[in-house]
Coordinates of N, CA and C in Angstrom, one line a residue:
Chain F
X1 N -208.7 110.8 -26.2 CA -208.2 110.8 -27.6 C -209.2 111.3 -28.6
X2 N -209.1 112.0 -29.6 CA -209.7 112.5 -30.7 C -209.0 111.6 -31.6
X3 N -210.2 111.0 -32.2 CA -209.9 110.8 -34.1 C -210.5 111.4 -34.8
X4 N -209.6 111.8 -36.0 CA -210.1 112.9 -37.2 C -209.6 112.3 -38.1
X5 N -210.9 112.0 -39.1 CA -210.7 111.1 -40.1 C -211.1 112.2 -41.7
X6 N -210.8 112.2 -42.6 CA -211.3 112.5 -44.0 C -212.1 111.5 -45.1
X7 N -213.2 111.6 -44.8 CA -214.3 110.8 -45.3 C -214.0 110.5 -46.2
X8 N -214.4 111.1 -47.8 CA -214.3 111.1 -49.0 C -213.1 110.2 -49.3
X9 N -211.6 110.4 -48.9 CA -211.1 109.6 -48.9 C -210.9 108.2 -48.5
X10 N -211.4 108.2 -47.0 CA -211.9 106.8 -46.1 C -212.1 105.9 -47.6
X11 N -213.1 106.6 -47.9 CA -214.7 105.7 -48.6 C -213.8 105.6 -50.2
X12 N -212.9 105.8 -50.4 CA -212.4 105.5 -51.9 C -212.0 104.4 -52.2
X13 N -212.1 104.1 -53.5 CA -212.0 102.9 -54.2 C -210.2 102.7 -54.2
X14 N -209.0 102.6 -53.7 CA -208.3 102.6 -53.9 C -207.0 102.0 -53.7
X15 N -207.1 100.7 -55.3 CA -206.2 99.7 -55.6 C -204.9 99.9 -55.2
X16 N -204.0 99.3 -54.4 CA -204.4 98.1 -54.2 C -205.0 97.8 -52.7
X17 N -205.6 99.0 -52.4 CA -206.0 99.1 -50.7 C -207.7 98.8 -50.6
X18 N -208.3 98.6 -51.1 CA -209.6 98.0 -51.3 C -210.1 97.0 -50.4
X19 N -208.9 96.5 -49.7 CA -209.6 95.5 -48.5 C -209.6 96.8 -47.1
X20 N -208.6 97.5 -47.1 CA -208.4 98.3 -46.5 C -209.7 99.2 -45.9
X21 N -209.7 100.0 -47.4 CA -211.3 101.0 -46.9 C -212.4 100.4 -46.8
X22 N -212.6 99.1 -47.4 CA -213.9 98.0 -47.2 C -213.9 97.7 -45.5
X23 N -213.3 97.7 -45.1 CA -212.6 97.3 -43.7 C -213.3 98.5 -42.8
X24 N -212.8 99.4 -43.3 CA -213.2 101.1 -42.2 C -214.7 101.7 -42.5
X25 N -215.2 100.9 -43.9 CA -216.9 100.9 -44.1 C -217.7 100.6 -43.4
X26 N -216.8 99.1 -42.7 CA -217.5 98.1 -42.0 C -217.2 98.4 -40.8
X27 N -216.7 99.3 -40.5 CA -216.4 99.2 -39.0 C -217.7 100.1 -38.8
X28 N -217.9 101.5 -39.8 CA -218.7 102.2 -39.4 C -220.3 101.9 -39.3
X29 N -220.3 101.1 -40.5 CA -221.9 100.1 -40.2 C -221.8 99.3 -39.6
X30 N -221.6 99.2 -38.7 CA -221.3 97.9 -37.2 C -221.1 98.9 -36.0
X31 N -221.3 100.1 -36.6 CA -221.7 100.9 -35.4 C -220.7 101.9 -34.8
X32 N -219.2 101.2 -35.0 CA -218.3 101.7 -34.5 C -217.8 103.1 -35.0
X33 N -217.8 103.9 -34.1 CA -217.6 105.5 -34.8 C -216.3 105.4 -35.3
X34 N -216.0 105.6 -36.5 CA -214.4 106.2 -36.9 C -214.2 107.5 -36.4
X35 N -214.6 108.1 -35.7 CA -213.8 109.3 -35.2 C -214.7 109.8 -34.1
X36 N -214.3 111.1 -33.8 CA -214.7 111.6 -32.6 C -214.1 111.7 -31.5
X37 N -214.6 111.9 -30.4 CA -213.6 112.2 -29.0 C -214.0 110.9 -28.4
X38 N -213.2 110.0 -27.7 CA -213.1 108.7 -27.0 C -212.2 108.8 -25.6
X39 N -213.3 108.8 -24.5 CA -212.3 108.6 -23.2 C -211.1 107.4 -23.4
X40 N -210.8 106.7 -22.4 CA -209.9 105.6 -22.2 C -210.9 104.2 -22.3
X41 N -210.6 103.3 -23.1 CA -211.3 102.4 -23.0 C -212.3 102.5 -23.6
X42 N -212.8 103.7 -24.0 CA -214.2 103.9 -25.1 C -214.2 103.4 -26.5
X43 N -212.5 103.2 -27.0 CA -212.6 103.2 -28.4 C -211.8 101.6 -28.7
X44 N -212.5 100.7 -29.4 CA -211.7 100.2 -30.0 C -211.7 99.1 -31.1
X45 N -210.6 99.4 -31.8 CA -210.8 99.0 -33.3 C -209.8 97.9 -33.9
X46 N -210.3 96.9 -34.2 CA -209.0 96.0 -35.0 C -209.6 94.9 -36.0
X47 N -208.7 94.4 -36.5 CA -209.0 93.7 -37.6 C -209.7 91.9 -37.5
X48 N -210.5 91.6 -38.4 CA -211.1 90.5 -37.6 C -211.3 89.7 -38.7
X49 N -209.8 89.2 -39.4 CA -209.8 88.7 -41.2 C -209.9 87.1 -40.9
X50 N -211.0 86.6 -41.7 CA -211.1 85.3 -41.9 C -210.3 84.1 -43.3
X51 N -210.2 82.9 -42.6 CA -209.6 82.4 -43.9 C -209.3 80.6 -43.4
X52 N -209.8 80.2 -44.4 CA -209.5 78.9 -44.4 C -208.2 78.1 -43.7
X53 N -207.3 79.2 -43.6 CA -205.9 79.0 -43.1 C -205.9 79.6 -42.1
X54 N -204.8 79.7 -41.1 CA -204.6 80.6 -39.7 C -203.5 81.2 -40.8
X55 N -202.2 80.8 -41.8 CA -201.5 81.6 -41.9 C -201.9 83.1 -42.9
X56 N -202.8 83.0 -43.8 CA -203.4 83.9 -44.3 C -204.1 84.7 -43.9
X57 N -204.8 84.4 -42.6 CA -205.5 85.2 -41.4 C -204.7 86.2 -40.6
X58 N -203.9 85.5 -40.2 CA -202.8 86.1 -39.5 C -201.7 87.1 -40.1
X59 N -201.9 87.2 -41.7 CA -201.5 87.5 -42.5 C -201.6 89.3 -43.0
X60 N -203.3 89.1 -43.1 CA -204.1 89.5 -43.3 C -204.4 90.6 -42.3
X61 N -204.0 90.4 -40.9 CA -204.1 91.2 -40.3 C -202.9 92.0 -40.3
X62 N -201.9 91.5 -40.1 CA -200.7 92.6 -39.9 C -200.8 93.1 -41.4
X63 N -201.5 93.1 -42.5 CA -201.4 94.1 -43.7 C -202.3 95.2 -43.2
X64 N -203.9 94.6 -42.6 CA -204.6 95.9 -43.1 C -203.8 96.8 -41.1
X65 N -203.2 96.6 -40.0 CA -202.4 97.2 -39.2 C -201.8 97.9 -39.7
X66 N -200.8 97.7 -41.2 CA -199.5 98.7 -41.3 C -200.5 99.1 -42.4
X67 N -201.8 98.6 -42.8 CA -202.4 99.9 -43.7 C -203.1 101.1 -42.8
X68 N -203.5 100.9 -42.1 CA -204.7 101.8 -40.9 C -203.5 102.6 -40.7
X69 N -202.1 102.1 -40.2 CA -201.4 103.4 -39.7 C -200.5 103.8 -40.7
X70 N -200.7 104.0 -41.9 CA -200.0 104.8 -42.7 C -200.5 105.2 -43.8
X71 N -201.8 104.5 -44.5 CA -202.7 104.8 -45.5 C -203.7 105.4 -45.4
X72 N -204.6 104.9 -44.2 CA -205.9 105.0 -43.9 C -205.5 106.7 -43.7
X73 N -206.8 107.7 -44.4 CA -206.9 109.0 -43.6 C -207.7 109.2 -42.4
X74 N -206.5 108.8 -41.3 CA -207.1 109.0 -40.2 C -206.0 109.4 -39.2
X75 N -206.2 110.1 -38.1 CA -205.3 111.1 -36.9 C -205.5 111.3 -35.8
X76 N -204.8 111.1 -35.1 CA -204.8 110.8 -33.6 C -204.0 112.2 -32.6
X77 N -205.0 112.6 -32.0 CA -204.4 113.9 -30.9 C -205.0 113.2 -29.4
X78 N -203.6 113.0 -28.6 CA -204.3 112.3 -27.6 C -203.7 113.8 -26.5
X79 N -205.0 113.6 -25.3 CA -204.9 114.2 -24.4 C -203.6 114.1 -23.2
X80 N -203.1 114.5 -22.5 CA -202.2 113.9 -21.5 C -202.3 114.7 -20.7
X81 N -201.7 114.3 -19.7 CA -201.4 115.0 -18.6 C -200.4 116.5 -18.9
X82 N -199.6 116.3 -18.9 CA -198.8 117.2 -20.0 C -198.8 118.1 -21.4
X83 N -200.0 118.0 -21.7 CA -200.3 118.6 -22.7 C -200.8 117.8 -23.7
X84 N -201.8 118.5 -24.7 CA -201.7 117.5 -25.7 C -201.3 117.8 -27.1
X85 N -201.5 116.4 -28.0 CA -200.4 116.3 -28.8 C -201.1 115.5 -29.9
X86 N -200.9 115.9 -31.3 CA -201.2 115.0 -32.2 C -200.2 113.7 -32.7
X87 N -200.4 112.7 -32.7 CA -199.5 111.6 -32.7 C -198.8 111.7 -34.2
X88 N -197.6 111.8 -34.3 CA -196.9 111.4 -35.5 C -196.8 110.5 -36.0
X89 N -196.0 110.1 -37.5 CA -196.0 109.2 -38.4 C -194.7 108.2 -37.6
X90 N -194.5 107.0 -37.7 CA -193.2 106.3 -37.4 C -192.7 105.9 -38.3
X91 N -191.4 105.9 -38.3 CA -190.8 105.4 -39.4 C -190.8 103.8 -39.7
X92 N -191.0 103.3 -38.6 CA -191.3 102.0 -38.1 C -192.2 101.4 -38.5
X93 N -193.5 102.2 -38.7 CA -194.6 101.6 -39.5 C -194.7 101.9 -40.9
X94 N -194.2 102.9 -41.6 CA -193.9 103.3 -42.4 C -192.7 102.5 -43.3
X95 N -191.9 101.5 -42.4 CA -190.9 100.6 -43.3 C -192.0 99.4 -42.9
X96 N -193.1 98.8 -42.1 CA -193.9 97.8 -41.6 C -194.8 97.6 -43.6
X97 N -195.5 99.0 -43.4 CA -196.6 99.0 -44.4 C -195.3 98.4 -46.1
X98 N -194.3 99.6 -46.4 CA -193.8 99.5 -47.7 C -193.2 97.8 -47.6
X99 N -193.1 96.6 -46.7 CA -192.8 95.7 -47.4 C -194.3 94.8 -48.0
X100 N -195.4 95.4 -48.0 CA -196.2 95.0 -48.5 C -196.6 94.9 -49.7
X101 N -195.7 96.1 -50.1 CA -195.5 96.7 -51.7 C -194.1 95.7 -52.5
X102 N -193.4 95.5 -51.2 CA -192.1 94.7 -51.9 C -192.7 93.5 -52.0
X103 N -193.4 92.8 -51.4 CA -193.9 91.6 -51.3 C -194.5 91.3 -52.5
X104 N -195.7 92.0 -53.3 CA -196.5 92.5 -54.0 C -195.6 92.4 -55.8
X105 N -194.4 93.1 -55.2 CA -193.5 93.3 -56.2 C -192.7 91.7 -56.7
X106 N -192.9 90.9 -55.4 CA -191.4 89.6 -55.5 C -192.8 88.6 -56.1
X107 N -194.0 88.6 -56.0 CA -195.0 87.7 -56.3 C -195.8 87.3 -54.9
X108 N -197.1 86.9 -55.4 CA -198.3 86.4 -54.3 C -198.2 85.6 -53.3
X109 N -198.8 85.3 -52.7 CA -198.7 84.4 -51.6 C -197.7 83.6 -50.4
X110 N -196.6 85.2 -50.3 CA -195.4 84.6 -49.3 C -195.6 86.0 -49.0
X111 N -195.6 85.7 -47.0 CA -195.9 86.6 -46.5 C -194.4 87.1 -46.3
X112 N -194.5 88.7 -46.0 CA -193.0 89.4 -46.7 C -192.5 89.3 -45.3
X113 N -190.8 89.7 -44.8 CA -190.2 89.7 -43.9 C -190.3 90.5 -42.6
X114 N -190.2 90.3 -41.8 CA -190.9 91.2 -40.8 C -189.5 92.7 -40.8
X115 N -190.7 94.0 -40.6 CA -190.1 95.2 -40.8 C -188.9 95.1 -39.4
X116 N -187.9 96.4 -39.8 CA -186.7 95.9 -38.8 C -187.4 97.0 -37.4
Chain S
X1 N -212.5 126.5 -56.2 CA -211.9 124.9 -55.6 C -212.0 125.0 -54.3
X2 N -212.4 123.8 -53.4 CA -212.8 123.6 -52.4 C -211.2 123.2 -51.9
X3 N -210.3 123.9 -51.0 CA -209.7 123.2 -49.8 C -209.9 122.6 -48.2
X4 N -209.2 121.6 -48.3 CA -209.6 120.8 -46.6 C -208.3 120.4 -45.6
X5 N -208.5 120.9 -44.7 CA -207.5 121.0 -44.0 C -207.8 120.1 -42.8
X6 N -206.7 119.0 -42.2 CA -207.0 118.0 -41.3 C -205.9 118.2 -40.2
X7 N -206.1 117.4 -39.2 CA -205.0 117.9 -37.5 C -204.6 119.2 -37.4
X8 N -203.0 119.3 -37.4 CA -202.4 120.2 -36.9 C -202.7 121.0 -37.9
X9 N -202.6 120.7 -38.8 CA -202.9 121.9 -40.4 C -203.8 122.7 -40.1
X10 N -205.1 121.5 -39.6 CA -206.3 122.6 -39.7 C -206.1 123.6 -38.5
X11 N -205.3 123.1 -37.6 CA -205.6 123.8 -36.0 C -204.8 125.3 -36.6
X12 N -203.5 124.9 -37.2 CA -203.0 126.3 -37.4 C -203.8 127.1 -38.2
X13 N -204.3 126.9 -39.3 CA -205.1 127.8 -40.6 C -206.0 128.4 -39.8
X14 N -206.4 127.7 -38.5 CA -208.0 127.8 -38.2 C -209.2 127.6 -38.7
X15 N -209.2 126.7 -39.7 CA -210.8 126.6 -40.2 C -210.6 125.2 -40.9
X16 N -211.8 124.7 -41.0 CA -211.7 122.9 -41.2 C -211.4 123.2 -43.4
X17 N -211.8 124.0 -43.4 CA -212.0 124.3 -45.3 C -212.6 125.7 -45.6
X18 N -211.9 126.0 -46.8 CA -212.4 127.0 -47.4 C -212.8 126.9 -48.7
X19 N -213.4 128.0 -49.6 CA -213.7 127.9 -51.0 C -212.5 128.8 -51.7
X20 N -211.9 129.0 -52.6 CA -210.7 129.4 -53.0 C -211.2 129.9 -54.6
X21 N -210.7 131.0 -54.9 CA -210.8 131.3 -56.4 C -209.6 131.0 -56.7
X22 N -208.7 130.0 -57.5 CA -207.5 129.9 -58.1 C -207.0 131.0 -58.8
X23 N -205.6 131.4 -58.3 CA -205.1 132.8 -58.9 C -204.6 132.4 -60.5
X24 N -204.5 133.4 -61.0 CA -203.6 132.6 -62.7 C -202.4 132.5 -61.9
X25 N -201.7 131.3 -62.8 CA -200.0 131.0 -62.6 C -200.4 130.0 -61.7
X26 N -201.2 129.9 -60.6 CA -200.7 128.3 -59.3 C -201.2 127.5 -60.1
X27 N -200.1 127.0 -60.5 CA -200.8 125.9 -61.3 C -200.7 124.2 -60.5
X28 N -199.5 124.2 -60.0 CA -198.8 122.9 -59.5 C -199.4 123.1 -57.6
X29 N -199.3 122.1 -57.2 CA -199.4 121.7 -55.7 C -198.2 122.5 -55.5
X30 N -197.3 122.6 -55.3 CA -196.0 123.7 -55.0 C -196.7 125.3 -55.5
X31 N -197.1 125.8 -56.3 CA -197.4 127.0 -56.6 C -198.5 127.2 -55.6
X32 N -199.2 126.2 -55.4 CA -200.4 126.6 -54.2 C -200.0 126.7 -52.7
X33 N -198.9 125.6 -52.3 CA -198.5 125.8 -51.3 C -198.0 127.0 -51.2
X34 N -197.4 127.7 -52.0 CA -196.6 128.7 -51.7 C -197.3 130.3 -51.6
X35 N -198.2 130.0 -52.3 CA -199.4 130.6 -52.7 C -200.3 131.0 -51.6
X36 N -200.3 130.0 -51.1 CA -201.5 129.9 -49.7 C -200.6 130.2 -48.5
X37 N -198.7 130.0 -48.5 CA -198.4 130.8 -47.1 C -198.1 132.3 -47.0
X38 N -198.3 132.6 -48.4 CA -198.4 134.2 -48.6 C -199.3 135.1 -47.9
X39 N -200.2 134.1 -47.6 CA -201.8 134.3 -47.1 C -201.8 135.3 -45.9
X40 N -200.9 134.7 -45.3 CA -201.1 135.1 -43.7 C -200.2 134.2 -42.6
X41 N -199.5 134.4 -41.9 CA -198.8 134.0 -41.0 C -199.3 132.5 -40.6
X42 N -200.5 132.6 -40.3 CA -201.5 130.7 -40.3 C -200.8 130.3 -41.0
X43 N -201.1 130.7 -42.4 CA -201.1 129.4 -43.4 C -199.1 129.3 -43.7
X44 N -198.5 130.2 -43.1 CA -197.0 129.6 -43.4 C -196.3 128.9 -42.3
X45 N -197.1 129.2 -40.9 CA -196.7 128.4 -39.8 C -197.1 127.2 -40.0
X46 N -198.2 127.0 -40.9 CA -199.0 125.3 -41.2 C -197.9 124.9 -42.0
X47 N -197.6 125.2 -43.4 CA -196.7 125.0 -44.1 C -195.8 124.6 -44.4
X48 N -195.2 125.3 -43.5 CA -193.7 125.4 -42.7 C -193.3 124.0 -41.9
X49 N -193.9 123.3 -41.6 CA -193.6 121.6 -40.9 C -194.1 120.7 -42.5
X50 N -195.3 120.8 -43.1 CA -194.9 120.2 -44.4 C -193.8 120.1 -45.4
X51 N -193.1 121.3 -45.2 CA -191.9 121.1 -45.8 C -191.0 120.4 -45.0
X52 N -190.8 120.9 -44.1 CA -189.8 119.7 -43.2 C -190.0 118.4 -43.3
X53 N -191.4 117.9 -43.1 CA -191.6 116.4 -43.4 C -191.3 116.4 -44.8
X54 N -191.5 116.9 -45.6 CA -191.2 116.4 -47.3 C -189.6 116.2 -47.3
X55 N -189.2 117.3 -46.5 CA -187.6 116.3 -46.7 C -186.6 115.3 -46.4
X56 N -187.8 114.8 -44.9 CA -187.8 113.6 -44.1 C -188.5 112.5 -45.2
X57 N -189.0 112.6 -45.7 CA -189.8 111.6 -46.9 C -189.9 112.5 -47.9
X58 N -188.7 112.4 -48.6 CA -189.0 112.9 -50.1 C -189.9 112.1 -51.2
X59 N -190.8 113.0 -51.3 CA -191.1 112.8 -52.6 C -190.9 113.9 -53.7
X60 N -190.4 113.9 -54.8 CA -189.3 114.5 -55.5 C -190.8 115.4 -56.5
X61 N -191.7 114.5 -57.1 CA -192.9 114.6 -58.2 C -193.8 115.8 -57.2
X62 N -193.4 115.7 -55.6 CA -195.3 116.4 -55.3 C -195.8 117.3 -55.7
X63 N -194.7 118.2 -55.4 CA -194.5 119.5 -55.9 C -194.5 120.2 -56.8
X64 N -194.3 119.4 -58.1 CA -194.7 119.6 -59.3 C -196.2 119.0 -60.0
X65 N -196.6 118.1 -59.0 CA -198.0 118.0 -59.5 C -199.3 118.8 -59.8
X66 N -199.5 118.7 -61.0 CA -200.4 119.5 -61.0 C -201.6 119.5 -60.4
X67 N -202.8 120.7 -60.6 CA -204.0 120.8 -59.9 C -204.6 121.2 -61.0
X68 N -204.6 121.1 -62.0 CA -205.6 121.8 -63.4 C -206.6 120.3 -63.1
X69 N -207.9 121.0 -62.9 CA -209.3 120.4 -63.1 C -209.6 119.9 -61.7
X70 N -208.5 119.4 -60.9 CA -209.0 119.7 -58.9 C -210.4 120.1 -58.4
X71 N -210.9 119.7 -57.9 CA -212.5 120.1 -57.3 C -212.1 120.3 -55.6
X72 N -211.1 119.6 -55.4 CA -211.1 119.6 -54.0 C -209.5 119.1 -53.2
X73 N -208.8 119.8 -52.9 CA -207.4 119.3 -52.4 C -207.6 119.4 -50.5
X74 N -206.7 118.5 -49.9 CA -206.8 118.3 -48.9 C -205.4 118.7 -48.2
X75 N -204.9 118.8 -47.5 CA -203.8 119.0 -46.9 C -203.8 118.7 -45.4
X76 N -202.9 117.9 -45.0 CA -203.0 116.8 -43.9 C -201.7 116.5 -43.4
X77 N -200.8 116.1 -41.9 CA -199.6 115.6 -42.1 C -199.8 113.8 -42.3
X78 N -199.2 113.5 -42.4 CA -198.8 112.2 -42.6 C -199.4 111.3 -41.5
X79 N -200.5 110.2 -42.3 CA -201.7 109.5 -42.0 C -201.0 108.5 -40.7
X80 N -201.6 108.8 -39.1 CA -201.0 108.0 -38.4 C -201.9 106.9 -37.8
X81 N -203.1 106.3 -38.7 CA -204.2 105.1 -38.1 C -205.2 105.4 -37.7
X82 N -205.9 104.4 -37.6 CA -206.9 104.6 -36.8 C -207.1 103.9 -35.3

């Protein structure tokens, strides 16, 4: 797998995603490469949100998930046996990420409905 | 103005970025795209799937957004994680 990421953007200040790129900061000062070429099992990345609660933790992760795959500038071309291929957008994460926006929209602290 | 081209985009254009003198008249993100597939067969085969996704996800504004004062535009398909 290749990840091809766009720096400048990674590293942006950008409300209301600010936990988001703080997130992919820290991944890369902790060593972990955001991009590059990765055999199988060479790469791996996830979220690791703390909180006085399990429900806000737990919470917290499935936001910055449906942010990494639809916000973050970052892309995925994986190798196969069959050719290879750069991964597309799903529409699946793409309705995952926008109820975060609806949630956002109904008021704070109720975690939104799970995407269909 | 600096352009930057990421995945498939960049694989078709062939090059990660270039430096661009803005023509008079592109003024909008739509004037550039159209602008830039005039270029050469690359840049309208890249092109050419951005508009297809725009109409899978419309956004109605993009196209008319401007680029007056721009240092640097990017062109990418649709961000799939890390």
């Amino acid at each position: 797998m290749t990840l091809e990421h766009y720096p400048g953007m990674a590293e942006g200040d950008r409300p209301p995603y600010r936990g988001g790129a703080g997130a992919l900061a820290a991944a890369g000062r902790h060593g972990d490469p955001s991009h590059g070429r990765f055999m199988p099992g060479q790469y791996r990345a996830g979220p690791v949100p703390t909180s006085a609660r399990r429900e806000p933790a737990f919470a917290a992760a499935e936001f910055l998930m449906d942010y990494l795959k639809t916000r973050a500038p970052f892309w995925k071309k994986e190798e196969r046996a069959g050719g290879d291929g750069w991964v597309e957008a799903r529409r699946t994460d793409t309705a995952a990420a926008q109820r975060w926006s609806q949630d956002r929209e109904a008021g704070e602290g109720r975690k939104p409905e799970a995407a269909e | 103005m600096k352009l930057l081209y990421f995945a498939w985009v960049r694989e078709r254009i062939g090059k990660p970025d270039e430096e661009i003198d803005l023509p008079p008249g592109v003024r909008t993100v739509g004037d550039l795209v159209a602008w830039l597939s005039g270029r050469g067969e690359e840049y309208a085969y890249a092109f050419e799937m951005r508009n297809r996704s725009r109409r899978d996800r419309p956004h109605p504004r993009e196209a008319d957004a401007s680029i007056a004062g721009a240092r640097e535009i990017a062109f990418f398909p649709p961000m799939t994680g890390g």
